[in-house]
Amino acid sequence: MKKLFTSLFALIIISAAGNIFSQGRFEKIDDLLNKYYEYGLFNGTALVAEDGDVILSKGYGYANLEWNIPNTPDTKFRIGSISKQFTATIIMRLVEEGKIKLDGKITDYLPDYRKETGDKVTIHHLLTHTSGIISYTNTPNVWLDSLRNHYDKEYFIKHFHSGDLEFEPGKEFSYNNTGYYLLAIIAEKVTGKDFGKLLKERIFDLVGMENTGSEDDESIIKKKAFGYLKFGNQFTNDLYMFMPNAMGAGHMYSTVEDLFKWDQALYTDKILSEESKEKMFTPFLSDYGYGWGIFWSKLSESDSVRTIAHSGGINGFNTNFSRLVDKNQTIILFNNTGNAPLSEMSTEIAKILNNYDYKYPKKPIIDFLAGVIDEKGIDEAVTTYKKIKSEERDDYDFSEAQLNTLGYNYLGQDKVDIAIEIFRLNMEVYPDAFNTYDSYAEGLMVKGDKEGAIKYYEKSLELNPGNTNGINMLKKLGVDYKAKEIKIDNALLMKYEGKYQLFPNFVITIRIDGDRVFAQATGQGEFEIFPQSETKFYYNVVPAQIEFIANENGEFNKMILFQNNQEMPGERIN
């Protein structure tokens, strides 16, 4: 499974001890970002602030590689899914005005929408990615074909936003660009105004965001960065996309300076009432509110901080906007060379802000391997990788994500056989990681090996039965997958019941009802979790797992929550 940079947000592990002078922090952050640039991991702009004061605002690399035009703080970038928070804000303003109800159905506002679906899905479902409507960005060839075409809105809704429901609305979380496109259409319908004009009048003009707007094909956007893809040490222009196709979901451009104005406005009632902001910043499923991810980030073994954040990614660009609201700290990162590790960078910047130890990046092994592949072929690259890794060198990044990214780079270039061999190597190196099998299965599926794809999707699901991507891909391959049923004695289950504290303000409560197990996290609903083994359970509403840990006396006094590539331990407190 490709770890898309449109993912909704990334956990940021930060720390909160002491203060240091802004000048020292500027130098440390600048030095860190220069190292990411040196290793080819970052090319963009950054802004870091605390208590309304900017600590760093700077560009790195180039906005235009052809003309060597440098990035600057006022360079305009496509911001991808960060656009969703602005769509959610427009909806909440219309709720305040009585023009929209959160429990209103799609068909209340779009009477021509498919009735059997539109009568079930509410505005709340669309905002929280719990509608069950299939996201148009998950349809076959959408990035290579459909999103490049110029569609009028009526046709686009009918052919790309009106499919069957994947699940009952409100019961599961599935990140969904269709929902936010529909929200933008609904806002236009109830106001009679173009969505771009609504954004300008009701947000941008009020906040003073003069360098932010909705992108189209006609307007000249001064100081706009070009979007590129990075393959090894080489850059290519990314694919063209008709940006109105991403309306409401990812159609905007902005600067780091404008986004900081927006960040500061959210601490006031200039745009939304406190009541509306409270609703928007309340997590529903998968720690997602209305256009934002809301979660507790671990600071250290004893500290955590409330974080409101979102990332974005769209053809050649990826972005990250993190608000550490209890500290009034802001980290904004824009990149115009594809998939930069912005969440990792935010983590290290946050450590600097809070006077904790931080790490410099390692050189990406994929850049080196790509050169070997292009010069000597995939077999030599595999041999070289194994040799370097066996030497236990600490200067290269050998993480699972490295080979996964490299494999998808070649898959995107239609070099399927090379991609498959890279995915195969990743399975060998990380045999316990479900995603390596998922990615290998996708490579086989693209090659036309249906039987092989089914085999490895099923292997992925053996390791993680909650892998919804694997389940959905098997459905497309004609397989209705059912997880192996595991029966656990009630006496053992009762040993898990109780409250487990992961962070100072974040507790997961485990409740047993017969042979069923339920988990409820602070500020969220209660959801059933399902056994993967006697001690490990998975959610089917979000990609997360829980493992119960026994002490030497056989008492289960710990748990570990696995989510977003993080392992978060918790101690039993009752």
Coordinates of C-alpha atoms in Angstrom, one line a residue:
M1 CA 0.0 0.0 0.0
K2 CA 1.4 3.3 -1.0
K3 CA 1.8 5.6 2.0
L4 CA 0.3 8.6 0.2
F5 CA 1.4 12.1 1.2
T6 CA -2.3 13.0 1.1
S7 CA -2.6 11.3 4.2
L8 CA -4.7 13.3 6.7
F9 CA -1.9 14.1 9.3
A10 CA 1.1 12.6 11.0
L11 CA 1.8 12.2 14.7
I12 CA 4.4 14.7 15.9
I13 CA 6.5 13.6 18.8
I14 CA 7.6 16.7 20.6
S15 CA 8.8 17.8 24.0
A16 CA 8.2 20.5 26.4
A17 CA 11.0 21.4 28.7
G18 CA 12.5 24.9 29.1
N19 CA 13.0 27.8 26.8
I20 CA 16.0 28.9 24.8
F21 CA 16.6 32.2 22.9
S22 CA 14.9 32.6 19.5
Q23 CA 18.3 33.3 17.9
G24 CA 19.6 29.9 19.0
R25 CA 16.5 28.2 17.9
F26 CA 16.6 29.9 14.5
E27 CA 20.2 28.6 13.9
K28 CA 19.3 25.1 14.9
I29 CA 16.2 24.9 12.8
D30 CA 17.9 26.5 9.8
D31 CA 20.8 24.1 10.1
L32 CA 18.4 21.1 10.4
L33 CA 16.4 22.2 7.3
N34 CA 19.6 22.8 5.3
K35 CA 20.7 19.3 6.1
Y36 CA 17.4 17.9 4.7
Y37 CA 17.9 20.1 1.6
E38 CA 21.5 18.9 1.2
Y39 CA 20.3 15.2 1.2
G40 CA 17.7 15.9 -1.4
L41 CA 14.9 15.4 1.1
F42 CA 13.4 18.9 1.1
N43 CA 12.9 21.7 -1.4
G44 CA 10.5 24.4 -0.3
T45 CA 9.7 27.0 2.4
A46 CA 9.3 26.9 6.2
L47 CA 7.8 29.1 8.9
V48 CA 8.1 28.4 12.6
A49 CA 6.5 30.6 15.3
E50 CA 5.7 30.7 19.0
D51 CA 3.3 33.0 20.8
G52 CA 2.6 34.9 17.6
D53 CA 6.3 35.7 17.0
V54 CA 8.0 34.3 13.9
I55 CA 11.2 32.4 14.7
L56 CA 12.1 31.3 11.2
S57 CA 10.6 32.2 7.8
K58 CA 12.8 31.1 4.9
G59 CA 13.0 29.3 1.5
Y60 CA 15.2 26.4 0.6
G61 CA 16.0 25.3 -2.9
Y62 CA 14.2 26.3 -6.0
A63 CA 10.6 27.3 -7.0
N64 CA 11.6 26.7 -10.6
L65 CA 14.4 24.3 -11.4
E66 CA 14.6 25.3 -15.1
W67 CA 15.4 29.0 -14.3
N68 CA 17.0 28.4 -10.8
I69 CA 14.4 30.7 -9.2
P70 CA 14.8 30.3 -5.5
N71 CA 12.0 29.6 -3.0
T72 CA 11.1 32.4 -0.7
P73 CA 8.6 32.9 2.1
D74 CA 6.2 34.5 -0.3
T75 CA 6.4 31.7 -2.9
K76 CA 3.0 30.3 -3.6
F77 CA 2.5 26.5 -3.3
R78 CA -0.4 24.2 -3.9
I79 CA -1.4 23.2 -0.4
G80 CA -3.3 20.0 -1.2
S81 CA -5.6 18.7 1.6
I82 CA -4.8 21.6 3.9
S83 CA -7.6 23.1 1.7
K84 CA -10.1 20.9 3.6
Q85 CA -10.0 23.0 6.8
F86 CA -11.1 26.1 4.8
T87 CA -14.0 24.1 3.3
A88 CA -15.0 23.0 6.8
T89 CA -14.8 26.6 8.0
I90 CA -17.1 27.8 5.2
I91 CA -19.6 25.0 6.1
M92 CA -19.4 26.0 9.8
R93 CA -20.1 29.6 9.0
L94 CA -23.1 28.6 7.0
V95 CA -24.2 26.5 9.9
E96 CA -24.0 29.6 12.1
E97 CA -26.1 31.5 9.6
G98 CA -28.8 28.7 9.6
K99 CA -28.3 27.9 6.0
I100 CA -26.9 24.4 6.6
K101 CA -27.5 21.8 9.4
L102 CA -24.8 19.4 10.4
D103 CA -27.5 16.6 10.5
G104 CA -28.9 17.7 7.1
K105 CA -28.7 15.1 4.3
I106 CA -27.0 15.6 1.0
T107 CA -30.3 15.5 -0.8
D108 CA -31.6 18.3 1.4
Y109 CA -29.2 20.6 -0.5
L110 CA -28.6 18.7 -3.7
P111 CA -32.1 17.3 -4.6
D112 CA -30.8 15.8 -7.9
Y113 CA -28.1 13.7 -6.1
R114 CA -28.5 9.9 -6.0
K115 CA -31.4 9.5 -3.5
E116 CA -30.6 6.1 -2.0
T117 CA -27.2 7.4 -1.0
G118 CA -27.9 11.1 -0.4
D119 CA -30.8 10.4 1.9
K120 CA -28.4 8.6 4.3
V121 CA -25.3 10.8 4.3
T122 CA -25.2 13.9 6.5
I123 CA -23.0 17.0 6.4
H124 CA -21.4 15.7 9.6
H125 CA -20.5 12.4 7.8
L126 CA -18.9 14.4 4.9
L127 CA -16.9 16.5 7.2
T128 CA -15.5 13.6 9.2
H129 CA -14.8 11.2 6.3
T130 CA -17.4 8.7 7.6
S131 CA -19.9 9.0 4.7
G132 CA -19.1 5.6 3.2
I133 CA -19.1 7.2 -0.3
I134 CA -16.2 6.0 -2.4
S135 CA -13.5 8.7 -2.8
Y136 CA -13.1 9.6 -6.4
T137 CA -9.3 9.7 -6.0
N138 CA -9.4 5.9 -5.3
T139 CA -10.8 5.1 -8.7
P140 CA -8.6 3.4 -11.3
N141 CA -6.3 5.6 -13.3
V142 CA -7.7 8.7 -11.8
W143 CA -4.4 10.5 -11.4
L144 CA -3.1 9.5 -14.8
D145 CA -6.3 10.2 -16.7
S146 CA -9.5 11.4 -15.1
L147 CA -8.2 14.3 -13.0
R148 CA -6.4 15.8 -16.1
N149 CA -9.7 16.2 -17.9
H150 CA -11.9 19.3 -17.8
Y151 CA -15.3 18.3 -16.4
D152 CA -18.3 20.5 -15.6
K153 CA -19.5 20.1 -12.0
E154 CA -22.8 18.3 -12.9
Y155 CA -21.0 15.6 -14.9
F156 CA -18.2 15.3 -12.4
I157 CA -20.7 14.7 -9.5
K158 CA -22.7 12.2 -11.5
H159 CA -19.8 10.1 -12.8
F160 CA -17.2 10.3 -9.9
H161 CA -19.1 11.3 -6.7
S162 CA -22.2 9.1 -6.7
G163 CA -21.1 5.6 -6.3
D164 CA -22.4 2.9 -3.9
L165 CA -21.7 3.2 -0.2
E166 CA -18.7 1.1 1.1
F167 CA -20.1 1.1 4.6
E168 CA -23.0 2.4 6.7
P169 CA -22.5 6.2 7.2
G170 CA -21.0 7.1 10.6
K171 CA -19.7 3.6 11.3
E172 CA -16.2 3.7 9.8
F173 CA -13.5 6.2 8.8
S174 CA -12.2 6.3 5.3
Y175 CA -10.3 9.4 4.1
N176 CA -12.4 10.9 1.4
N177 CA -11.9 13.7 -1.1
T178 CA -15.4 13.2 -2.6
G179 CA -16.9 14.3 0.6
Y180 CA -15.2 17.7 0.5
Y181 CA -15.9 18.2 -3.1
L182 CA -19.6 17.7 -2.3
L183 CA -19.4 20.1 0.6
A184 CA -18.0 22.8 -1.7
I185 CA -20.9 22.2 -4.1
I186 CA -23.4 22.4 -1.3
A187 CA -21.9 25.7 -0.1
E188 CA -22.3 27.1 -3.6
K189 CA -25.9 25.8 -3.8
V190 CA -27.1 27.4 -0.6
T191 CA -25.3 30.8 -1.2
G192 CA -25.6 31.1 -5.0
K193 CA -21.9 32.0 -5.1
D194 CA -18.8 30.5 -6.6
F195 CA -16.8 28.6 -4.0
G196 CA -13.6 30.5 -4.6
K197 CA -15.5 33.8 -4.1
L198 CA -17.0 32.4 -0.8
L199 CA -13.5 31.6 0.4
K200 CA -12.2 35.0 -0.5
E201 CA -15.1 37.0 1.0
R202 CA -15.6 34.9 4.2
I203 CA -12.0 34.0 5.1
F204 CA -9.1 35.4 3.1
D205 CA -10.2 39.1 3.0
L206 CA -11.0 39.0 6.8
V207 CA -7.7 37.5 7.7
G208 CA -5.6 39.4 5.3
M209 CA -4.5 36.4 3.2
E210 CA -3.6 38.3 0.1
N211 CA -1.5 35.5 -1.4
T212 CA -4.0 32.7 -1.0
G213 CA -6.7 31.5 -3.5
S214 CA -8.3 28.9 -5.6
E215 CA -6.3 27.7 -8.6
D216 CA -7.7 27.4 -12.1
D217 CA -6.2 27.2 -15.6
E218 CA -6.7 30.7 -16.7
S219 CA -5.4 33.0 -13.9
I220 CA -1.8 34.1 -13.7
I221 CA -0.5 33.4 -10.2
K222 CA 2.6 35.4 -9.6
K223 CA 5.5 33.8 -7.7
K224 CA 3.9 30.3 -8.0
A225 CA 6.2 27.3 -7.5
F226 CA 6.4 24.6 -10.0
G227 CA 5.7 21.0 -8.9
Y228 CA 8.3 18.3 -9.5
L229 CA 8.8 14.6 -8.8
K230 CA 12.1 13.2 -7.5
F231 CA 13.3 9.8 -8.8
G232 CA 16.6 9.0 -7.2
N233 CA 18.8 12.1 -7.9
Q234 CA 16.8 13.2 -10.9
F235 CA 13.8 15.5 -11.1
T236 CA 10.9 15.5 -13.6
N237 CA 7.9 17.7 -14.0
D238 CA 4.8 16.2 -12.3
L239 CA 1.6 15.4 -14.2
Y240 CA -0.8 18.1 -15.2
M241 CA -4.0 18.3 -13.2
F242 CA -7.2 20.3 -13.8
M243 CA -7.3 21.9 -10.4
P244 CA -11.1 22.6 -10.2
N245 CA -11.5 18.8 -10.1
A246 CA -10.1 19.1 -6.5
M247 CA -12.4 21.9 -5.4
G248 CA -13.0 21.8 -1.7
A249 CA -10.6 18.9 -1.2
G250 CA -7.2 20.2 -2.4
H251 CA -7.6 23.1 -4.9
M252 CA -5.9 26.0 -3.0
Y253 CA -2.6 27.7 -3.1
S254 CA -1.0 29.7 -0.4
T255 CA 2.2 30.9 1.2
V256 CA 3.7 30.0 4.6
E257 CA 3.2 33.6 5.7
D258 CA -0.5 33.6 4.8
L259 CA -1.0 30.3 6.5
F260 CA 0.5 31.8 9.7
K261 CA -2.0 34.6 9.5
W262 CA -4.7 31.9 9.4
D263 CA -3.2 30.1 12.3
Q264 CA -3.3 33.2 14.5
A265 CA -6.8 34.1 13.4
L266 CA -8.0 30.7 14.7
Y267 CA -7.1 31.9 18.2
T268 CA -9.7 34.6 17.9
D269 CA -13.4 34.7 17.0
K270 CA -12.8 36.7 13.8
I271 CA -13.9 33.8 11.6
L272 CA -15.8 31.4 13.8
S273 CA -17.5 31.4 17.2
E274 CA -15.9 29.4 20.0
E275 CA -18.8 27.0 19.8
S276 CA -18.1 26.3 16.1
K277 CA -14.4 25.9 16.7
E278 CA -15.0 23.5 19.5
K279 CA -17.1 21.3 17.2
M280 CA -14.5 21.6 14.4
F281 CA -11.7 20.6 16.8
T282 CA -13.4 17.7 18.4
P283 CA -12.1 14.3 17.1
F284 CA -14.6 11.8 15.8
L285 CA -13.2 8.6 14.2
S286 CA -9.5 8.2 13.6
D287 CA -8.7 11.4 15.6
Y288 CA -10.3 13.5 12.8
G289 CA -12.7 16.5 13.4
Y290 CA -13.9 18.8 10.7
G291 CA -11.1 19.3 8.3
W292 CA -8.4 18.7 11.0
G293 CA -6.6 15.9 12.7
I294 CA -6.8 16.4 16.5
F295 CA -4.7 14.2 18.8
W296 CA -2.3 14.1 21.7
S297 CA 1.3 13.9 20.6
K298 CA 3.8 12.2 22.9
L299 CA 6.5 14.5 24.2
S300 CA 8.5 12.1 26.3
E301 CA 7.7 9.3 28.7
S302 CA 5.8 11.7 30.9
D303 CA 4.7 14.6 28.6
S304 CA 2.3 15.1 25.7
V305 CA 0.7 18.0 23.9
R306 CA -2.5 18.6 22.1
T307 CA -1.9 19.0 18.4
I308 CA -4.3 20.2 15.7
A309 CA -2.8 19.5 12.3
H310 CA -3.2 18.5 8.6
S311 CA -1.0 17.6 5.8
G312 CA -1.5 17.8 2.1
G313 CA -0.2 16.4 -1.2
I314 CA -1.1 17.0 -4.8
N315 CA 0.9 16.5 -8.0
G316 CA 4.5 17.6 -7.2
F317 CA 3.7 19.2 -3.8
N318 CA 3.4 18.1 -0.2
T319 CA 2.7 20.3 2.8
N320 CA 2.3 20.1 6.6
F321 CA 0.7 22.5 9.0
S322 CA 0.9 21.7 12.7
R323 CA -0.5 23.8 15.5
L324 CA 0.7 22.9 19.0
V325 CA -2.2 24.9 20.4
D326 CA -1.5 24.6 24.2
K327 CA 1.9 26.2 23.5
N328 CA 0.9 28.5 20.7
Q329 CA 3.6 27.0 18.5
T330 CA 3.2 26.7 14.8
I331 CA 5.2 24.7 12.2
I332 CA 4.4 25.2 8.5
L333 CA 6.3 23.3 5.8
F334 CA 5.8 23.5 2.0
N335 CA 7.7 21.3 -0.5
N336 CA 7.5 21.3 -4.3
T337 CA 9.5 18.1 -5.1
G338 CA 7.0 15.4 -4.2
N339 CA 7.1 13.3 -1.2
A340 CA 9.3 15.1 1.4
P341 CA 9.3 13.7 5.0
L342 CA 7.6 16.7 6.4
S343 CA 6.1 15.0 9.5
E344 CA 9.5 13.8 10.5
M345 CA 10.9 17.3 9.9
S346 CA 8.1 18.8 12.0
T347 CA 8.9 16.4 14.8
E348 CA 12.5 17.5 15.0
I349 CA 11.7 21.2 14.7
A350 CA 9.2 20.8 17.6
K351 CA 11.9 19.1 19.7
I352 CA 14.2 22.2 19.1
L353 CA 11.3 24.5 20.0
N354 CA 10.9 22.8 23.3
N355 CA 14.6 22.3 24.1
Y356 CA 14.8 18.5 23.7
D357 CA 17.4 16.5 21.8
Y358 CA 16.8 16.2 18.1
K359 CA 18.2 14.2 15.2
Y360 CA 19.6 15.1 11.8
P361 CA 18.3 13.1 8.9
K362 CA 20.1 10.1 7.5
K363 CA 20.9 9.9 3.8
P364 CA 18.1 8.2 1.9
I365 CA 19.2 4.8 0.6
I366 CA 16.8 5.1 -2.2
D367 CA 18.7 7.8 -3.9
F368 CA 21.8 5.7 -3.9
L369 CA 19.9 2.6 -5.0
A370 CA 18.2 4.4 -7.9
G371 CA 21.6 5.3 -9.3
V372 CA 22.7 1.6 -9.1
I373 CA 19.5 0.5 -10.8
D374 CA 19.8 2.9 -13.6
E375 CA 23.5 2.1 -14.2
K376 CA 23.7 -1.6 -13.4
G377 CA 20.2 -3.0 -13.1
I378 CA 17.9 -4.2 -10.3
D379 CA 19.9 -7.4 -9.5
E380 CA 23.0 -5.5 -8.7
A381 CA 21.0 -3.0 -6.7
V382 CA 19.5 -5.8 -4.5
T383 CA 23.0 -7.2 -3.9
T384 CA 24.4 -3.8 -3.1
Y385 CA 21.6 -3.0 -0.7
K386 CA 22.1 -6.3 1.2
K387 CA 25.9 -5.7 1.4
I388 CA 25.5 -2.1 2.8
K389 CA 22.8 -3.1 5.3
S390 CA 24.9 -6.0 6.6
E391 CA 27.7 -3.6 7.4
E392 CA 25.3 -1.9 9.8
R393 CA 26.1 1.6 8.5
D394 CA 24.4 4.3 10.4
D395 CA 24.6 7.0 7.8
Y396 CA 21.8 5.6 5.6
D397 CA 18.1 5.4 6.2
F398 CA 17.2 1.7 5.8
S399 CA 13.6 2.1 7.0
E400 CA 10.7 0.1 5.5
A401 CA 9.3 3.3 4.0
Q402 CA 12.5 3.8 1.9
L403 CA 12.1 0.7 -0.3
N404 CA 8.3 1.2 -0.3
T405 CA 8.7 4.7 -1.8
L406 CA 11.4 3.5 -4.3
G407 CA 9.1 0.7 -5.5
Y408 CA 6.2 3.1 -6.1
N409 CA 8.6 5.5 -7.8
Y410 CA 9.3 2.8 -10.4
L411 CA 5.7 1.7 -10.5
G412 CA 4.7 5.2 -11.3
Q413 CA 7.2 5.2 -14.2
D414 CA 5.5 2.0 -15.5
K415 CA 8.7 0.0 -14.7
V416 CA 6.6 -2.7 -13.1
D417 CA 9.2 -5.5 -13.0
I418 CA 11.7 -3.3 -11.2
A419 CA 9.1 -2.2 -8.7
I420 CA 8.1 -5.8 -8.0
E421 CA 11.7 -6.8 -7.2
I422 CA 12.0 -3.8 -4.8
F423 CA 8.8 -4.7 -3.1
R424 CA 10.0 -8.3 -2.9
L425 CA 13.3 -7.1 -1.2
N426 CA 11.3 -5.1 1.3
M427 CA 9.3 -8.2 2.2
E428 CA 12.5 -10.1 2.8
V429 CA 14.0 -7.4 5.0
Y430 CA 10.7 -6.6 6.9
P431 CA 8.9 -10.0 7.0
D432 CA 6.6 -8.9 9.9
A433 CA 5.4 -5.7 8.3
F434 CA 2.0 -6.1 6.7
N435 CA 2.5 -3.2 4.3
T436 CA 5.4 -4.8 2.5
Y437 CA 3.1 -7.6 1.4
D438 CA 0.3 -5.2 0.5
S439 CA 2.7 -3.2 -1.8
Y440 CA 4.1 -6.4 -3.4
A441 CA 0.5 -7.5 -4.1
E442 CA -0.2 -4.2 -5.8
G443 CA 2.8 -4.6 -8.0
L444 CA 1.6 -8.1 -9.0
M445 CA -1.9 -6.8 -9.7
V446 CA -0.5 -4.1 -12.0
K447 CA 1.5 -6.8 -13.8
G448 CA -1.7 -8.8 -14.3
D449 CA -0.8 -11.6 -11.9
K450 CA -4.3 -11.9 -10.2
E451 CA -3.5 -15.1 -8.3
G452 CA -0.3 -13.8 -6.9
A453 CA -1.9 -10.5 -5.9
I454 CA -4.7 -12.3 -4.0
K455 CA -2.1 -14.5 -2.2
Y456 CA -0.1 -11.5 -0.9
Y457 CA -3.1 -9.3 -0.1
E458 CA -4.3 -12.2 2.1
K459 CA -0.8 -12.5 3.6
S460 CA -1.0 -8.8 4.5
L461 CA -4.3 -9.3 6.1
E462 CA -3.0 -12.2 8.2
L463 CA -0.5 -9.8 9.7
N464 CA -3.1 -6.9 10.0
P465 CA -6.7 -7.9 9.6
G466 CA -7.6 -4.2 9.9
N467 CA -5.9 -3.4 6.6
T468 CA -8.9 -1.9 4.8
N469 CA -6.9 -1.3 1.7
G470 CA -6.2 -5.0 1.4
I471 CA -9.8 -5.9 2.0
N472 CA -11.0 -3.4 -0.7
M473 CA -8.4 -4.6 -3.2
L474 CA -9.4 -8.2 -2.7
K475 CA -13.0 -7.2 -3.4
K476 CA -11.9 -5.7 -6.7
L477 CA -10.2 -9.0 -7.4
G478 CA -13.4 -10.9 -6.7
V479 CA -12.5 -12.1 -3.2
D480 CA -14.8 -11.5 -0.3
Y481 CA -12.2 -11.7 2.5
K482 CA -13.2 -12.7 6.0
A483 CA -10.7 -12.6 8.8
K484 CA -10.0 -15.9 10.6
E485 CA -12.3 -16.1 13.6
I486 CA -10.4 -16.4 16.9
K487 CA -12.2 -17.4 20.0
I488 CA -10.8 -16.2 23.4
D489 CA -12.0 -17.5 26.8
N490 CA -14.0 -14.9 28.7
A491 CA -11.8 -15.4 31.8
L492 CA -8.8 -14.2 29.8
L493 CA -10.7 -11.3 28.3
M494 CA -11.7 -10.1 31.7
K495 CA -8.1 -9.6 32.6
Y496 CA -7.8 -6.9 29.9
E497 CA -10.8 -4.9 31.2
G498 CA -9.8 -1.5 32.7
K499 CA -8.4 1.9 31.9
Y500 CA -4.9 2.4 30.4
Q501 CA -3.2 5.8 30.3
L502 CA -1.1 6.5 27.2
F503 CA -0.6 10.2 27.9
P504 CA -1.5 12.5 30.8
N505 CA -4.7 13.5 29.1
F506 CA -5.4 10.4 27.0
V507 CA -6.9 7.2 28.3
I508 CA -8.2 4.1 26.6
T509 CA -11.0 2.3 28.4
I510 CA -11.4 -1.5 27.7
R511 CA -14.8 -3.0 28.3
I512 CA -15.7 -6.7 28.0
D513 CA -19.2 -7.9 27.0
G514 CA -19.3 -11.7 26.8
D515 CA -16.8 -12.6 24.1
R516 CA -16.7 -9.1 22.7
V517 CA -14.1 -6.4 23.5
F518 CA -14.7 -2.7 23.2
A519 CA -12.3 0.2 23.4
Q520 CA -13.0 3.9 24.0
A521 CA -10.4 6.6 23.8
T522 CA -10.7 10.0 25.6
G523 CA -13.1 12.2 23.7
Q524 CA -14.1 9.5 21.2
G525 CA -16.9 6.9 20.8
E526 CA -16.7 3.3 21.9
F527 CA -15.7 0.8 19.2
E528 CA -15.4 -2.9 19.1
I529 CA -11.9 -4.4 18.6
F530 CA -11.3 -7.8 17.2
P531 CA -8.8 -10.5 18.1
Q532 CA -5.8 -11.1 15.9
S533 CA -4.3 -13.4 18.6
E534 CA -4.9 -13.9 22.3
T535 CA -3.3 -10.6 23.2
K536 CA -3.4 -8.5 20.1
F537 CA -6.6 -6.8 18.7
Y538 CA -7.4 -4.6 15.8
Y539 CA -10.0 -2.0 14.9
N540 CA -12.0 -2.3 11.7
V541 CA -13.0 1.4 11.7
V542 CA -9.4 2.8 11.7
P543 CA -6.0 1.4 10.9
A544 CA -4.9 0.7 14.5
Q545 CA -4.1 -2.2 16.7
I546 CA -3.9 -2.8 20.5
E547 CA -1.7 -5.3 22.3
F548 CA -2.0 -6.3 25.9
I549 CA 1.2 -6.9 27.8
A550 CA 1.5 -9.2 30.9
N551 CA 4.0 -8.8 33.7
E552 CA 6.0 -11.6 35.3
N553 CA 3.0 -12.5 37.5
G554 CA 0.7 -12.9 34.5
E555 CA -1.2 -9.6 35.2
F556 CA -2.0 -7.5 32.2
N557 CA -1.0 -4.0 33.4
K558 CA 0.2 -2.5 30.1
M559 CA -1.1 -2.0 26.5
I560 CA 0.5 -0.8 23.3
L561 CA -1.5 1.2 20.7
F562 CA -0.1 0.8 17.2
Q563 CA -1.2 3.6 14.9
N564 CA 0.3 5.9 12.2
N565 CA 3.6 4.0 12.4
Q566 CA 3.8 4.8 16.1
E567 CA 4.0 2.5 19.2
M568 CA 2.3 4.2 22.1
P569 CA 2.5 2.3 25.4
G570 CA 0.0 2.8 28.2
E571 CA 0.0 1.8 31.9
R572 CA -3.1 0.4 33.6
I573 CA -4.5 2.9 36.1
N574 CA -7.3 1.0 37.8

